[in-house]
mmCIF file of C-alpha atoms in Angstrom:
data_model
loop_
_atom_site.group_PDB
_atom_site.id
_atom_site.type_symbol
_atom_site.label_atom_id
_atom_site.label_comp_id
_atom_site.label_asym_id
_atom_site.label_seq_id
_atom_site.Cartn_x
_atom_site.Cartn_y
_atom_site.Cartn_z
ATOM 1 C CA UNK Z 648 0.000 0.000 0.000
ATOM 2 C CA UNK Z 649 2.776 2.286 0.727
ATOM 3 C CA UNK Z 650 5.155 1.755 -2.076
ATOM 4 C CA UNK Z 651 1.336 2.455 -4.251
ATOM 5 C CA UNK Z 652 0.696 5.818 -1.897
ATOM 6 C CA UNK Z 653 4.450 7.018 -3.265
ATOM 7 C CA UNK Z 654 3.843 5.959 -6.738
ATOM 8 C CA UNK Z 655 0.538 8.783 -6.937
ATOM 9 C CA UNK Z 656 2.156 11.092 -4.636
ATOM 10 C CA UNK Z 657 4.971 11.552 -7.370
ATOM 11 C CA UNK Z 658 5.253 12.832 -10.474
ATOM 12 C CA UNK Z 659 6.654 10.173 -13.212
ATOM 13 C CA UNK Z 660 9.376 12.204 -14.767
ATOM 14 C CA UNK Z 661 9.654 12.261 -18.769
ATOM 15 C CA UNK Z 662 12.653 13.307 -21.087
ATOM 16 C CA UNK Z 663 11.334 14.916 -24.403
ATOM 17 C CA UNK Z 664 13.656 15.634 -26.740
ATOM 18 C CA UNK Z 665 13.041 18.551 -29.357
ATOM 19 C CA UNK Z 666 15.518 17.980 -32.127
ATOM 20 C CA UNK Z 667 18.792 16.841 -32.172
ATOM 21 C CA UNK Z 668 20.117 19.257 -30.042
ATOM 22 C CA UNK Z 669 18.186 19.534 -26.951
ATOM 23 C CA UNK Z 670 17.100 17.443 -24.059
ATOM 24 C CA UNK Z 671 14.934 18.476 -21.458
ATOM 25 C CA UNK Z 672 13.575 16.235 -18.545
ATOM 26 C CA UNK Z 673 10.509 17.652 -16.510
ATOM 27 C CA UNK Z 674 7.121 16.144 -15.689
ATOM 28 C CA UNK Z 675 4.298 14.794 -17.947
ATOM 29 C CA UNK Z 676 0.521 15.742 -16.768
ATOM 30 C CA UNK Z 677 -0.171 16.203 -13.325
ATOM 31 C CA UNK Z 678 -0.125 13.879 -10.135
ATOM 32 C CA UNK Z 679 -2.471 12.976 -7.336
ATOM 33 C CA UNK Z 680 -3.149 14.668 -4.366
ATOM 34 C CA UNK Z 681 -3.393 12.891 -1.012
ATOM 35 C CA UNK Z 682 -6.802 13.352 -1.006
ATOM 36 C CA UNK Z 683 -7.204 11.095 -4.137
ATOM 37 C CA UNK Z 684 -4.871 8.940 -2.832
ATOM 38 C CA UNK Z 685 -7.019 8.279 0.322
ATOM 39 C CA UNK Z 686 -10.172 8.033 -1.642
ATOM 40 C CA UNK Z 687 -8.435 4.895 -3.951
ATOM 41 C CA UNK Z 688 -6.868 3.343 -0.935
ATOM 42 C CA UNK Z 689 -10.422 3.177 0.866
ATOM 43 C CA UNK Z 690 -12.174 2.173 -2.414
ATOM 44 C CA UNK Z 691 -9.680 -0.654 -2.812
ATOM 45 C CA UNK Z 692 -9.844 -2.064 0.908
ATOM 46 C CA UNK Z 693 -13.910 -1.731 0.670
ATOM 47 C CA UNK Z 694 -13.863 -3.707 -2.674
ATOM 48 C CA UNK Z 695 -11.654 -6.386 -1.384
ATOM 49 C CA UNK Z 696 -13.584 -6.569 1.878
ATOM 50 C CA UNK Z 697 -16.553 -6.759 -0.003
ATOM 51 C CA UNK Z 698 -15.403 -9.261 -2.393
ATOM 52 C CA UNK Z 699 -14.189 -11.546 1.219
ATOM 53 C CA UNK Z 700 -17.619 -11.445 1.962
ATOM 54 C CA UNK Z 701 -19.504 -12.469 -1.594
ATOM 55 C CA UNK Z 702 -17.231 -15.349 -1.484
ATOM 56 C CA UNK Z 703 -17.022 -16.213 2.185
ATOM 57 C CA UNK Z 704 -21.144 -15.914 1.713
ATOM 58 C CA UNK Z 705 -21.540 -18.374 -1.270
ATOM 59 C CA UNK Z 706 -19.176 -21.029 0.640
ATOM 60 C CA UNK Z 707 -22.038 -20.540 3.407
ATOM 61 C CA UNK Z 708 -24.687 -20.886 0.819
ATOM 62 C CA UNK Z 709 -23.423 -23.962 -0.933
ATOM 63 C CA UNK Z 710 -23.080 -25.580 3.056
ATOM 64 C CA UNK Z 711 -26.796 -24.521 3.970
ATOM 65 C CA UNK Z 712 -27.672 -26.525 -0.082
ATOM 66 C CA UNK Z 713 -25.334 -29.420 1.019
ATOM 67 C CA UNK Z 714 -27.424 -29.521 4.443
ATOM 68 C CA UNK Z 715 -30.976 -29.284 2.409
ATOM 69 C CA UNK Z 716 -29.910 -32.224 -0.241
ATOM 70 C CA UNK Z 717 -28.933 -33.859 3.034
ATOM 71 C CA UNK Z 718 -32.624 -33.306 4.035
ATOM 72 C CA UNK Z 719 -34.494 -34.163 1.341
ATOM 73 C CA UNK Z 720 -32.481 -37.504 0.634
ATOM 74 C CA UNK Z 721 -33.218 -38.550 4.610
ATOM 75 C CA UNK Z 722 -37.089 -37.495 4.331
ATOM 76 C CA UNK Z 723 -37.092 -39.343 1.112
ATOM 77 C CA UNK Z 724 -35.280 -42.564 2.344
ATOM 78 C CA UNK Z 725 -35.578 -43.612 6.013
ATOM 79 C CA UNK Z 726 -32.909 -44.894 7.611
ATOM 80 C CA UNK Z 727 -34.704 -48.539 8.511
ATOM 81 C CA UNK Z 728 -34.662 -49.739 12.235
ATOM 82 C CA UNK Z 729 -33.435 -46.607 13.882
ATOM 83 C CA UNK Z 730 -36.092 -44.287 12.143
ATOM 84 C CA UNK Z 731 -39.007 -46.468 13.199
ATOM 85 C CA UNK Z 732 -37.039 -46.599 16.783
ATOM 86 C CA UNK Z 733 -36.933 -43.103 17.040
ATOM 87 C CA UNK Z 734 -40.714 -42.355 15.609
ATOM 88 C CA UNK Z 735 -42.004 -45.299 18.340
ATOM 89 C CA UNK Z 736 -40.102 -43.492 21.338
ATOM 90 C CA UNK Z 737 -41.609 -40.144 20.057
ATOM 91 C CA UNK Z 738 -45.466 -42.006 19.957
ATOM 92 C CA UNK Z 739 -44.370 -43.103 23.496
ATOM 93 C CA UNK Z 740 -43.120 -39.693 24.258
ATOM 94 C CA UNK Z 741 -46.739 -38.071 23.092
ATOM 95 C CA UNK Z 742 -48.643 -38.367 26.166
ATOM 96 C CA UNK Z 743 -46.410 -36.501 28.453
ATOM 97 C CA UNK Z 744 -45.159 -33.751 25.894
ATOM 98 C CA UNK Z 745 -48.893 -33.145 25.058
ATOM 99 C CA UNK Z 746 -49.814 -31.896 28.713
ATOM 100 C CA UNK Z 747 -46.937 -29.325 28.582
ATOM 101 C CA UNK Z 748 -48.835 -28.006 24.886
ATOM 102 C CA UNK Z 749 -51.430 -25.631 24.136
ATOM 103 C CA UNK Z 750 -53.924 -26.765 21.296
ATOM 104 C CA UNK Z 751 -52.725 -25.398 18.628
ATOM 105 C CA UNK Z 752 -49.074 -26.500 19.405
ATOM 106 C CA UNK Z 753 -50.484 -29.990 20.067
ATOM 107 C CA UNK Z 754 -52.269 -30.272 17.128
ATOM 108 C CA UNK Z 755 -48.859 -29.268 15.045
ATOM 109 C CA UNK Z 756 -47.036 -31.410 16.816
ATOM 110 C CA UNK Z 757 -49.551 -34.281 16.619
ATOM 111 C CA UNK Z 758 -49.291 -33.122 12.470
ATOM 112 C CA UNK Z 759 -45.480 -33.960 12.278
ATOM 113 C CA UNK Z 760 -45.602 -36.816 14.124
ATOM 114 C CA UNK Z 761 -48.160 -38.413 12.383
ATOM 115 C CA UNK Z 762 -46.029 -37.842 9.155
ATOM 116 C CA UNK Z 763 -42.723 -39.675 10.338
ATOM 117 C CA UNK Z 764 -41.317 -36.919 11.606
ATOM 118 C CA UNK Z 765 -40.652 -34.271 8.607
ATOM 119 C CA UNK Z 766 -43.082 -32.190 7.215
ATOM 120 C CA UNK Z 767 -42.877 -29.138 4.738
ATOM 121 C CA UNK Z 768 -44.172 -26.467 6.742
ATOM 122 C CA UNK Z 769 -46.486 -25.419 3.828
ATOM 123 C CA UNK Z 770 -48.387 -28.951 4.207
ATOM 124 C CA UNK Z 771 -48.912 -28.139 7.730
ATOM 125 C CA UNK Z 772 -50.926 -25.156 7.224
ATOM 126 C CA UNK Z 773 -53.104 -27.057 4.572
ATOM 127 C CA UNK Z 774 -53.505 -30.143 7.315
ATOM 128 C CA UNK Z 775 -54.417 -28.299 10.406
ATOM 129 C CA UNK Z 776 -56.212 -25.173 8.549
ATOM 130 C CA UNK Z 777 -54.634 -23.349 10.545
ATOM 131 C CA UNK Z 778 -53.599 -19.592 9.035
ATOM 132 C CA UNK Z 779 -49.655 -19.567 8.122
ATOM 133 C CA UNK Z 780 -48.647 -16.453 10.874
ATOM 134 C CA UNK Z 781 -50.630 -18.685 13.469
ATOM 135 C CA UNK Z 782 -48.614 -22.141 12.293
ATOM 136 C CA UNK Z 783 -45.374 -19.791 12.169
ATOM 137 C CA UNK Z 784 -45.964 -18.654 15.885
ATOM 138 C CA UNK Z 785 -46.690 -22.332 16.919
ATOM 139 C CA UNK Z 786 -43.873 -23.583 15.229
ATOM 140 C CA UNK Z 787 -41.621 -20.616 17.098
ATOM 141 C CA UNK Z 788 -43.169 -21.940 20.207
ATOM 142 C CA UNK Z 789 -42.351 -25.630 19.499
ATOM 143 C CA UNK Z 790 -38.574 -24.846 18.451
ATOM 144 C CA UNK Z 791 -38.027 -22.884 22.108
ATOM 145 C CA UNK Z 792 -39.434 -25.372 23.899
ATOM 146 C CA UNK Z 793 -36.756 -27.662 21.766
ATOM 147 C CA UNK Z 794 -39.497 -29.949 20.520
ATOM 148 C CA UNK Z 795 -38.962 -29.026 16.128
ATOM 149 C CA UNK Z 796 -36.738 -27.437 14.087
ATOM 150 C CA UNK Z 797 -37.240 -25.890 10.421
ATOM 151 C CA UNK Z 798 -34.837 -26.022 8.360
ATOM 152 C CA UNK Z 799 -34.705 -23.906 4.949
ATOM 153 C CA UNK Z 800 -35.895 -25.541 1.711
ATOM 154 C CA UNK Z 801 -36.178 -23.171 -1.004
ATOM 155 C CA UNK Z 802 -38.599 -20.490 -0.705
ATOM 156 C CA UNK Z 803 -40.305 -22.742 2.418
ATOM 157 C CA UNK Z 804 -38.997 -24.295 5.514
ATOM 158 C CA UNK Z 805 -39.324 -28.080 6.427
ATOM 159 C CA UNK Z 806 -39.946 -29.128 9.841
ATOM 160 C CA UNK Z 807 -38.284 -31.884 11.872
ATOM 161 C CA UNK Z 808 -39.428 -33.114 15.541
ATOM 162 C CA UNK Z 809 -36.077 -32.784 17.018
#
């Protein structure tokens, strides 16, 4: 950065030559002042910082995509025994997590349970007829008493009993 701040501080020197007889060596043009020197050193760091960003953003992007194929291939294809283990326990589970649940955050709860666990958040609201701002509130509840979590699909969110 410095040896760029001394390069538009100073003049780059030119020899013109007029003839055969004379030489003369002066400066060409005119040169920055520190002021525009300043103004591309801060324009430079704020495009590389933003670039860092862009980049370090699509690495986070293409995790969160990795993470939703993930998703989609496990809702697609249960894992066998320990899938049906883990949606038994759950069934077992129902009667004691349904006293601590109001209605509507039983009756979302009941809703992914009743389809193995994951559940577009979308088919939720068409199951339950439920409005979506009152399924997004229950599911808000759910996830802070640590009972779901949505995860981002697309433009929608799937849930997961957790």
């Amino acid at each position: 950065m410095a040896v760029l701040v001394a390069q538009f501080m100073s003049a780059t020197p030119a020899i013109v030559v007029v003839a055969d007889e004379s030489t003369r060596v002066g400066t060409f043009g005119w040169q920055f002042t520190f002021h525009d020197v300043v103004v591309i050193a801060v324009s430079a760091c704020s495009a590389g910082a933003s670039a860092t960003v862009l980049l370090d953003r699509a690495d986070s992007m293409s995790a969160i995509a990795v993470d939703i194929e993930r998703l989609d291939s496990d809702a697609q294809q249960p894992t066998g025994e320990s899938s049906n283990e883990l949606l038994q326990a759950r069934r077992q589970e129902w009667a004691t997590i349904s006293e601590r649940l109001t209605s509507n955050e039983e009756l979302v709860y009941q809703t992914v349970l009743e389809a193995d666990g994951v559940l577009p958040q979308s088919e939720i609201v068409d199951q339950t007829d439920l409005s979506k701002a009152t399924v997004s509130r229950t599911l808000d509840s759910l996830e802070a008493k640590d009972l779901v979590e949505r995860k981002r699909r697309g433009m929608g969110n799937t849930v997961l009993l957790t």
